[in-house]
Coordinates of C-alpha atoms and ligand atoms in Angstrom, one line a residue:
M1 CA 109.6 162.1 31.4
R2 CA 109.6 159.8 28.2
L3 CA 107.2 160.0 25.7
L4 CA 106.4 157.9 22.5
V5 CA 106.0 159.6 19.0
L6 CA 104.7 158.4 16.8
P7 CA 104.2 159.3 13.3
G8 CA 102.0 157.5 11.3
D9 CA 100.7 158.0 7.8
G10 CA 100.5 160.6 5.1
I11 CA 100.4 164.5 7.0
G12 CA 101.4 162.6 10.1
P13 CA 105.4 162.8 10.2
E14 CA 105.5 166.0 8.5
I15 CA 103.3 167.4 11.9
V16 CA 104.7 164.8 14.3
A17 CA 108.3 165.9 13.1
A18 CA 106.1 169.7 13.5
A19 CA 105.7 169.1 16.8
T20 CA 109.2 167.4 17.7
A21 CA 111.1 170.2 17.2
A22 CA 108.3 172.5 19.7
L23 CA 109.1 170.2 22.1
G24 CA 113.0 170.1 21.7
A25 CA 113.1 173.7 22.0
L26 CA 110.2 173.3 25.2
N27 CA 112.7 171.0 26.4
R28 CA 115.8 173.5 26.5
R29 CA 113.5 176.8 28.1
F30 CA 111.5 174.8 30.9
R31 CA 114.6 172.2 31.2
L32 CA 111.7 169.7 31.1
G33 CA 113.4 166.8 31.3
L34 CA 111.8 165.3 27.9
E35 CA 113.2 162.2 26.4
L36 CA 111.6 160.8 22.9
V37 CA 111.1 157.7 21.8
H38 CA 110.7 157.6 18.0
R39 CA 108.6 154.1 16.7
D40 CA 107.2 153.4 13.4
V41 CA 103.8 152.7 13.2
G42 CA 100.7 152.6 9.8
F43 CA 101.8 151.8 6.8
A44 CA 105.6 152.2 7.5
S45 CA 105.8 149.4 9.7
L46 CA 103.2 147.2 7.7
E47 CA 106.2 147.4 5.1
N48 CA 108.3 146.1 7.6
V49 CA 106.6 144.3 10.1
G50 CA 103.8 143.2 8.6
T51 CA 101.5 145.3 11.5
T52 CA 100.3 148.8 11.6
L53 CA 101.0 148.6 15.0
P54 CA 104.0 145.6 16.4
A55 CA 103.1 144.1 19.8
E56 CA 107.3 146.1 20.9
V57 CA 104.8 149.5 20.5
M58 CA 102.3 147.8 22.3
A59 CA 104.3 146.8 25.2
L60 CA 106.1 150.6 24.8
A61 CA 102.7 152.7 25.0
T62 CA 101.9 150.5 28.5
E63 CA 104.9 152.4 29.6
V64 CA 105.4 156.0 28.8
D65 CA 104.2 158.8 30.8
G66 CA 102.1 160.1 27.4
V67 CA 102.2 159.4 23.9
L68 CA 102.0 161.2 20.8
L69 CA 100.0 159.9 18.0
G70 CA 99.6 161.4 14.6
P71 CA 97.1 160.8 12.1
V72 CA 96.5 157.0 10.6
S73 CA 94.8 155.8 7.4
T74 CA 93.0 153.9 8.8
E75 CA 90.3 153.5 6.3
E76 CA 93.4 152.1 3.7
Y77 CA 94.4 149.5 6.1
P78 CA 94.0 146.0 5.1
P79 CA 92.0 143.7 7.7
A80 CA 93.2 143.4 10.9
E81 CA 94.4 139.4 9.8
K82 CA 96.5 141.3 7.3
G83 CA 98.2 143.2 9.4
G84 CA 96.4 146.2 9.3
I85 CA 95.2 146.8 13.3
N86 CA 93.3 150.3 14.3
L87 CA 95.1 152.3 15.8
S88 CA 93.0 154.9 17.2
A89 CA 91.3 151.9 18.3
W90 CA 93.9 150.1 19.6
F91 CA 95.2 152.8 21.8
R92 CA 91.5 153.9 23.1
T93 CA 90.4 151.0 24.4
H94 CA 93.7 149.1 26.0
L95 CA 94.7 152.1 27.8
D96 CA 91.4 152.6 28.5
L97 CA 91.5 156.6 27.1
Y98 CA 87.8 157.2 28.1
A99 CA 87.8 160.4 27.8
N100 CA 88.2 162.6 24.5
I101 CA 88.8 165.7 25.3
R102 CA 88.1 168.9 21.9
P103 CA 88.1 172.0 22.2
S104 CA 87.4 174.9 19.9
H105 CA 87.6 178.8 19.8
V106 CA 87.6 181.1 17.5
R107 CA 91.3 183.0 17.5
P108 CA 91.5 186.6 17.0
G109 CA 92.2 187.4 13.8
V110 CA 92.3 184.1 12.4
P111 CA 88.8 183.2 9.6
A112 CA 85.9 181.3 11.1
H113 CA 82.7 181.1 9.7
V114 CA 80.9 182.1 13.4
P115 CA 81.8 185.3 15.4
A116 CA 82.4 183.7 18.7
M117 CA 82.7 179.8 20.1
D118 CA 84.7 178.9 23.4
L119 CA 83.7 175.4 24.1
V120 CA 84.9 172.0 25.1
I121 CA 83.2 168.5 24.1
V122 CA 84.0 165.9 26.1
R123 CA 83.2 163.0 24.3
E124 CA 82.6 159.7 25.5
N125 CA 86.0 157.6 24.0
T126 CA 85.5 153.4 24.4
E127 CA 81.7 152.6 24.8
G128 CA 79.0 153.8 22.4
F129 CA 77.7 153.1 18.7
Y130 CA 81.8 151.8 17.9
A131 CA 81.3 148.8 17.3
D132 CA 84.2 147.3 15.9
R133 CA 85.9 147.7 19.5
N134 CA 82.5 147.3 22.2
M135 CA 82.5 143.2 22.4
A136 CA 84.3 141.5 24.9
V137 CA 84.7 138.7 21.6
G138 CA 83.0 139.3 18.0
S139 CA 82.2 142.4 17.3
G140 CA 79.0 144.0 17.2
E141 CA 78.4 144.9 14.0
F142 CA 77.8 142.0 12.2
M143 CA 75.0 140.7 9.0
P144 CA 73.0 138.0 9.9
T145 CA 71.9 137.1 6.6
P146 CA 73.4 139.1 3.5
D147 CA 70.7 141.7 3.1
V148 CA 70.6 142.3 6.6
A149 CA 73.3 145.0 8.6
L150 CA 73.4 145.5 12.3
A151 CA 75.5 147.3 14.9
I152 CA 75.2 147.5 18.2
G153 CA 75.7 150.6 21.0
K154 CA 76.2 150.2 23.8
L155 CA 76.6 152.5 27.4
T156 CA 77.8 151.6 30.6
V157 CA 76.6 153.4 34.1
A158 CA 80.6 153.2 35.3
G159 CA 81.0 154.6 31.9
C160 CA 78.7 157.5 31.9
R161 CA 79.6 158.3 35.6
R162 CA 83.6 158.8 34.7
I163 CA 83.1 160.7 31.6
A164 CA 80.4 162.7 33.5
V165 CA 82.4 163.4 36.3
T166 CA 85.4 164.7 33.9
A167 CA 82.9 167.2 32.3
F168 CA 81.7 168.4 35.6
E169 CA 85.0 168.9 36.4
L170 CA 86.0 170.3 33.4
A171 CA 83.2 173.1 33.5
R172 CA 84.0 173.6 37.1
R173 CA 87.1 174.7 36.0
R174 CA 86.1 177.0 33.1
R175 CA 82.5 178.6 32.9
G176 CA 80.7 176.9 35.3
R177 CA 78.1 175.8 32.2
L178 CA 77.6 172.2 31.0
T179 CA 74.9 170.6 28.2
A180 CA 74.8 166.8 28.0
V181 CA 73.7 165.7 24.6
H182 CA 71.4 162.9 23.6
K183 CA 69.4 161.6 21.8
A184 CA 66.7 159.7 24.2
N185 CA 64.1 160.8 22.4
V186 CA 64.5 157.8 20.0
L187 CA 67.2 155.6 21.8
R188 CA 65.0 156.0 25.7
I189 CA 66.8 153.1 27.2
Y190 CA 70.4 154.0 25.5
S191 CA 70.5 157.7 25.9
G192 CA 68.4 157.3 28.5
L193 CA 71.0 155.3 30.7
F194 CA 73.8 158.1 29.6
L195 CA 70.9 161.1 31.0
D196 CA 70.2 159.5 33.9
Q197 CA 73.7 159.3 35.7
V198 CA 74.9 163.2 33.9
G199 CA 71.5 163.9 36.2
Q200 CA 73.1 162.2 39.1
V201 CA 76.5 163.1 39.2
S202 CA 75.3 166.4 38.7
R203 CA 74.4 166.6 42.1
D204 CA 77.8 166.5 43.0
Y205 CA 78.5 169.9 41.2
P206 CA 75.5 172.1 41.8
D207 CA 78.3 175.2 41.7
V208 CA 77.5 174.1 37.7
R209 CA 74.5 175.0 35.7
W210 CA 73.6 172.5 33.8
D211 CA 71.1 171.3 30.6
T212 CA 70.0 169.5 28.5
V213 CA 70.0 169.4 23.9
I214 CA 68.8 166.7 21.6
V215 CA 71.6 166.1 18.8
D216 CA 70.0 167.3 15.8
A217 CA 69.2 170.5 17.5
M218 CA 72.8 170.5 18.8
A219 CA 74.2 170.5 15.3
A220 CA 71.7 173.8 14.3
L221 CA 73.1 175.9 17.8
L222 CA 76.5 175.3 17.3
V223 CA 76.0 177.0 13.6
R224 CA 73.5 179.6 15.2
V225 CA 75.0 180.0 18.8
P226 CA 78.2 179.0 19.4
E227 CA 78.9 181.5 22.3
R228 CA 76.1 179.4 24.2
F229 CA 78.0 176.7 25.0
D230 CA 81.3 175.9 26.8
V231 CA 81.6 171.8 28.2
V232 CA 80.1 169.9 26.1
V233 CA 79.7 166.0 27.0
T234 CA 78.4 163.2 25.4
T235 CA 78.5 159.5 24.1
N236 CA 81.5 158.3 21.8
M237 CA 79.4 159.3 18.0
F238 CA 77.9 162.2 18.5
G239 CA 81.0 163.8 20.2
D240 CA 83.1 162.7 16.9
I241 CA 80.6 164.4 14.5
L242 CA 79.9 167.6 16.1
S243 CA 83.7 168.2 17.3
D244 CA 84.4 168.0 13.4
E245 CA 81.7 170.7 13.5
A246 CA 82.7 172.8 15.7
A247 CA 86.1 172.9 14.6
E248 CA 84.9 173.9 11.3
L249 CA 83.1 176.3 12.5
A250 CA 85.6 178.4 14.2
G251 CA 88.4 177.7 11.3
G252 CA 88.8 174.1 10.1
L253 CA 89.9 170.9 11.1
G254 CA 93.9 172.2 11.1
L255 CA 92.9 173.9 14.5
A256 CA 91.0 170.8 15.6
A257 CA 93.1 169.8 18.8
S258 CA 92.3 166.2 20.9
L259 CA 93.1 164.8 23.9
N260 CA 92.7 161.1 24.4
A261 CA 92.8 160.0 28.1
G262 CA 92.4 158.3 31.2
D263 CA 93.5 157.2 35.1
R264 CA 96.4 156.4 34.1
H265 CA 97.9 157.2 30.6
A266 CA 97.2 160.0 27.8
V267 CA 97.8 160.1 24.2
A268 CA 97.8 163.4 22.0
Q269 CA 96.3 163.3 18.5
A270 CA 94.7 165.5 16.6
A271 CA 91.0 165.4 16.0
H272 CA 91.6 165.1 12.0
G273 CA 92.6 162.5 9.5
S274 CA 95.5 161.7 7.4
A275 CA 94.9 164.2 4.8
P276 CA 95.9 162.0 1.7
D277 CA 95.3 164.8 -0.6
I278 CA 98.1 167.3 1.2
A279 CA 100.4 165.0 2.0
G280 CA 104.2 165.6 1.4
Q281 CA 103.7 168.7 0.0
D282 CA 104.5 170.9 3.5
R283 CA 101.0 171.6 3.1
A284 CA 99.8 170.8 6.4
N285 CA 98.5 172.4 9.6
P286 CA 100.5 171.3 12.1
A287 CA 98.5 173.8 14.8
A288 CA 96.2 171.2 15.1
F289 CA 98.2 168.6 16.4
M290 CA 100.6 170.7 18.4
Q291 CA 98.1 172.2 20.7
S292 CA 97.5 168.7 21.0
V293 CA 100.7 168.1 22.6
A294 CA 100.0 171.0 24.7
M295 CA 97.0 169.6 26.5
L296 CA 99.0 166.4 26.6
L297 CA 102.0 168.6 28.5
D298 CA 99.4 170.2 30.4
H299 CA 97.0 166.8 31.3
L300 CA 100.7 165.2 32.6
G301 CA 101.8 169.0 34.3
A302 CA 98.5 168.9 36.2
H303 CA 98.3 165.5 37.4
G304 CA 102.1 165.0 38.2
N305 CA 102.1 168.9 40.3
R306 CA 104.9 169.4 37.5
R307 CA 104.6 173.0 37.0
D308 CA 107.6 173.6 34.4
L309 CA 105.2 171.5 32.5
V310 CA 102.3 173.4 32.4
D311 CA 104.3 176.7 32.0
A312 CA 105.7 174.6 28.7
A313 CA 102.0 174.0 27.7
A314 CA 100.4 177.4 27.7
C315 CA 104.0 178.7 26.3
L316 CA 103.1 176.4 23.1
N317 CA 100.0 177.7 23.1
A318 CA 100.7 180.8 22.9
G319 CA 103.0 180.6 20.1
T320 CA 101.1 179.0 18.3
D321 CA 98.3 180.9 18.4
A322 CA 100.7 183.5 17.4
L323 CA 101.4 182.3 14.1
L324 CA 98.0 181.5 13.1
A325 CA 97.1 185.4 14.1
D326 CA 99.5 186.7 11.4
P327 CA 98.1 185.9 7.7
A328 CA 102.7 185.4 6.7
T329 CA 102.9 181.9 9.3
R330 CA 99.7 181.1 8.8
T331 CA 99.2 177.6 6.2
P332 CA 96.7 177.7 2.9
D333 CA 94.0 175.3 4.8
L334 CA 93.5 179.1 6.6
G335 CA 94.2 181.6 3.2
G336 CA 97.9 181.6 4.1
T337 CA 101.3 180.8 2.3
A338 CA 103.7 179.8 4.7
G339 CA 104.6 175.7 5.0
T340 CA 104.4 173.3 7.7
K341 CA 107.4 173.8 7.4
A342 CA 108.1 177.5 7.7
F343 CA 105.0 177.4 10.8
T344 CA 107.6 175.1 13.0
E345 CA 110.8 177.2 12.1
A346 CA 108.9 180.5 13.4
L347 CA 107.4 178.6 16.7
V348 CA 111.0 177.2 17.4
G349 CA 112.5 180.3 17.0
A350 CA 109.6 182.0 19.6
I351 CA 109.9 180.1 21.9
S352 CA 113.6 179.3 22.1
A353 CA 113.4 183.5 22.1
G354 CA 111.4 183.6 24.7
Ligands
LIG401 P1 91.0 164.7 6.9 O1 90.9 164.8 8.4 O2 92.2 163.4 6.8 O3 90.8 165.0 6.2 C1 89.7 166.2 5.5 C2 89.9 167.2 4.6 O4 90.4 168.5 5.5 C3 91.6 166.6 3.6 O5 90.5 168.1 2.9 C4 92.0 167.7 4.0 O6 93.2 168.3 3.3 C5 92.0 168.3 5.2 N1 93.1 168.8 6.4 C6 93.2 167.7 7.4 N2 93.9 167.9 8.5 C7 94.3 169.3 7.8 C8 95.6 169.8 8.4 N3 95.9 169.8 9.6 N4 95.9 170.6 7.9 C9 95.6 171.2 6.0 N5 94.6 170.3 6.0 C10 93.8 169.4 6.8 O7 90.3 163.4 6.4 P2 90.0 162.5 5.9 O8 89.6 162.5 4.6 O9 87.9 161.5 5.5 O10 90.5 160.7 5.8 C11 91.7 160.3 5.5 C12 92.2 159.2 6.6 O11 92.7 159.8 7.9 C13 90.9 158.4 6.4 O12 92.6 156.6 6.5 C14 90.0 158.0 8.1 O13 90.0 156.1 8.2 C15 91.4 158.3 8.7 N6 91.1 159.8 9.7 C16 92.0 159.7 10.8 C17 92.2 160.0 12.0 C18 93.3 159.9 13.3 O14 93.8 159.4 12.7 N7 92.9 160.5 14.1 C19 90.6 160.8 12.1 C20 89.8 161.0 10.3 C21 90.1 160.1 9.5

């Protein structure tokens, strides 16, 4: 099994190195037969070959079994014509990674803003108000006159259906509860189409109880009664914002794991950004990326009928959670004193000893 490893920018190289060290230990312990293919993207490749995403990496991404993508400093990239390709957008659209799965749960012993939370946000990842990527030709964001800015949101029946199916399937495997988050009180046609498709798909899942919540109320309910939610399905922009809120309530962005998945490809990519404020200081929390990689292994194991990959994913999750529970092995963002490297060494030791 071949995995493409792309460190990215900012804290990317540090947390990706941490995850590949853990993967090495898992590979030895579970005899997974993993082959890691390393390539540069982001500012490293911009300097060397003039683009943040070389054509060779694009080709490799379509051939491998899975991708580990570190955070990328998209906001700081030059325009596309000067080599600044938005990697997140490219991977999601070209590999058709329509489901962005973002779990948030309060871990035993880890300081959190809410006492209880164990939910998964299933965010549609290829449509919605991401206007820079929702047109076949041209951009959905434009200025007809210098004083007018327009951005187009796009939803399709097929796009809403497939994300609804993903969410209902997940709810069935979890606590059998699903909430569809929308803004159909204002965007009657746009959010209305999404809700209509979720409702139609729900008929195939009579065992899943589902309801709807308006997005602004959802922002408040996540703080007030987070334990009420199990699987939350929503459109692209709402899911992006709510998943950061949920991650922060559960402990912080350093715990925000995330998997981008489609029918043929999957990319592990933490929800947080490249954190330039702490890059190169051995202060980055690798837990979010570590558990994104665990999600990738679990996904590949489930789809390829490989119990060893599922077991390795569980081992990586359990090892990470055990270190987070102990203040001595937590990183500074969670009030701990451990550096990225010390966290990684302890995790590799625990995996190897098991
Ligand atoms: P950010 O997520 O990088 O940082 C926000 C805050 O959270 C910072 O204080 C940072 O230090 C902290 N933080 C984030 N991840 C952490 C971790 N693993 N451990 C400890 N602390 C962590 O968001 P930002 O500052 O708005 O964005 C910085 C850059 O990242 C921008 O160029 C943006 O475009 C990009 N970005 C990339 C992704 C991605 O690659 N998936 C996502 C969001 C933002």
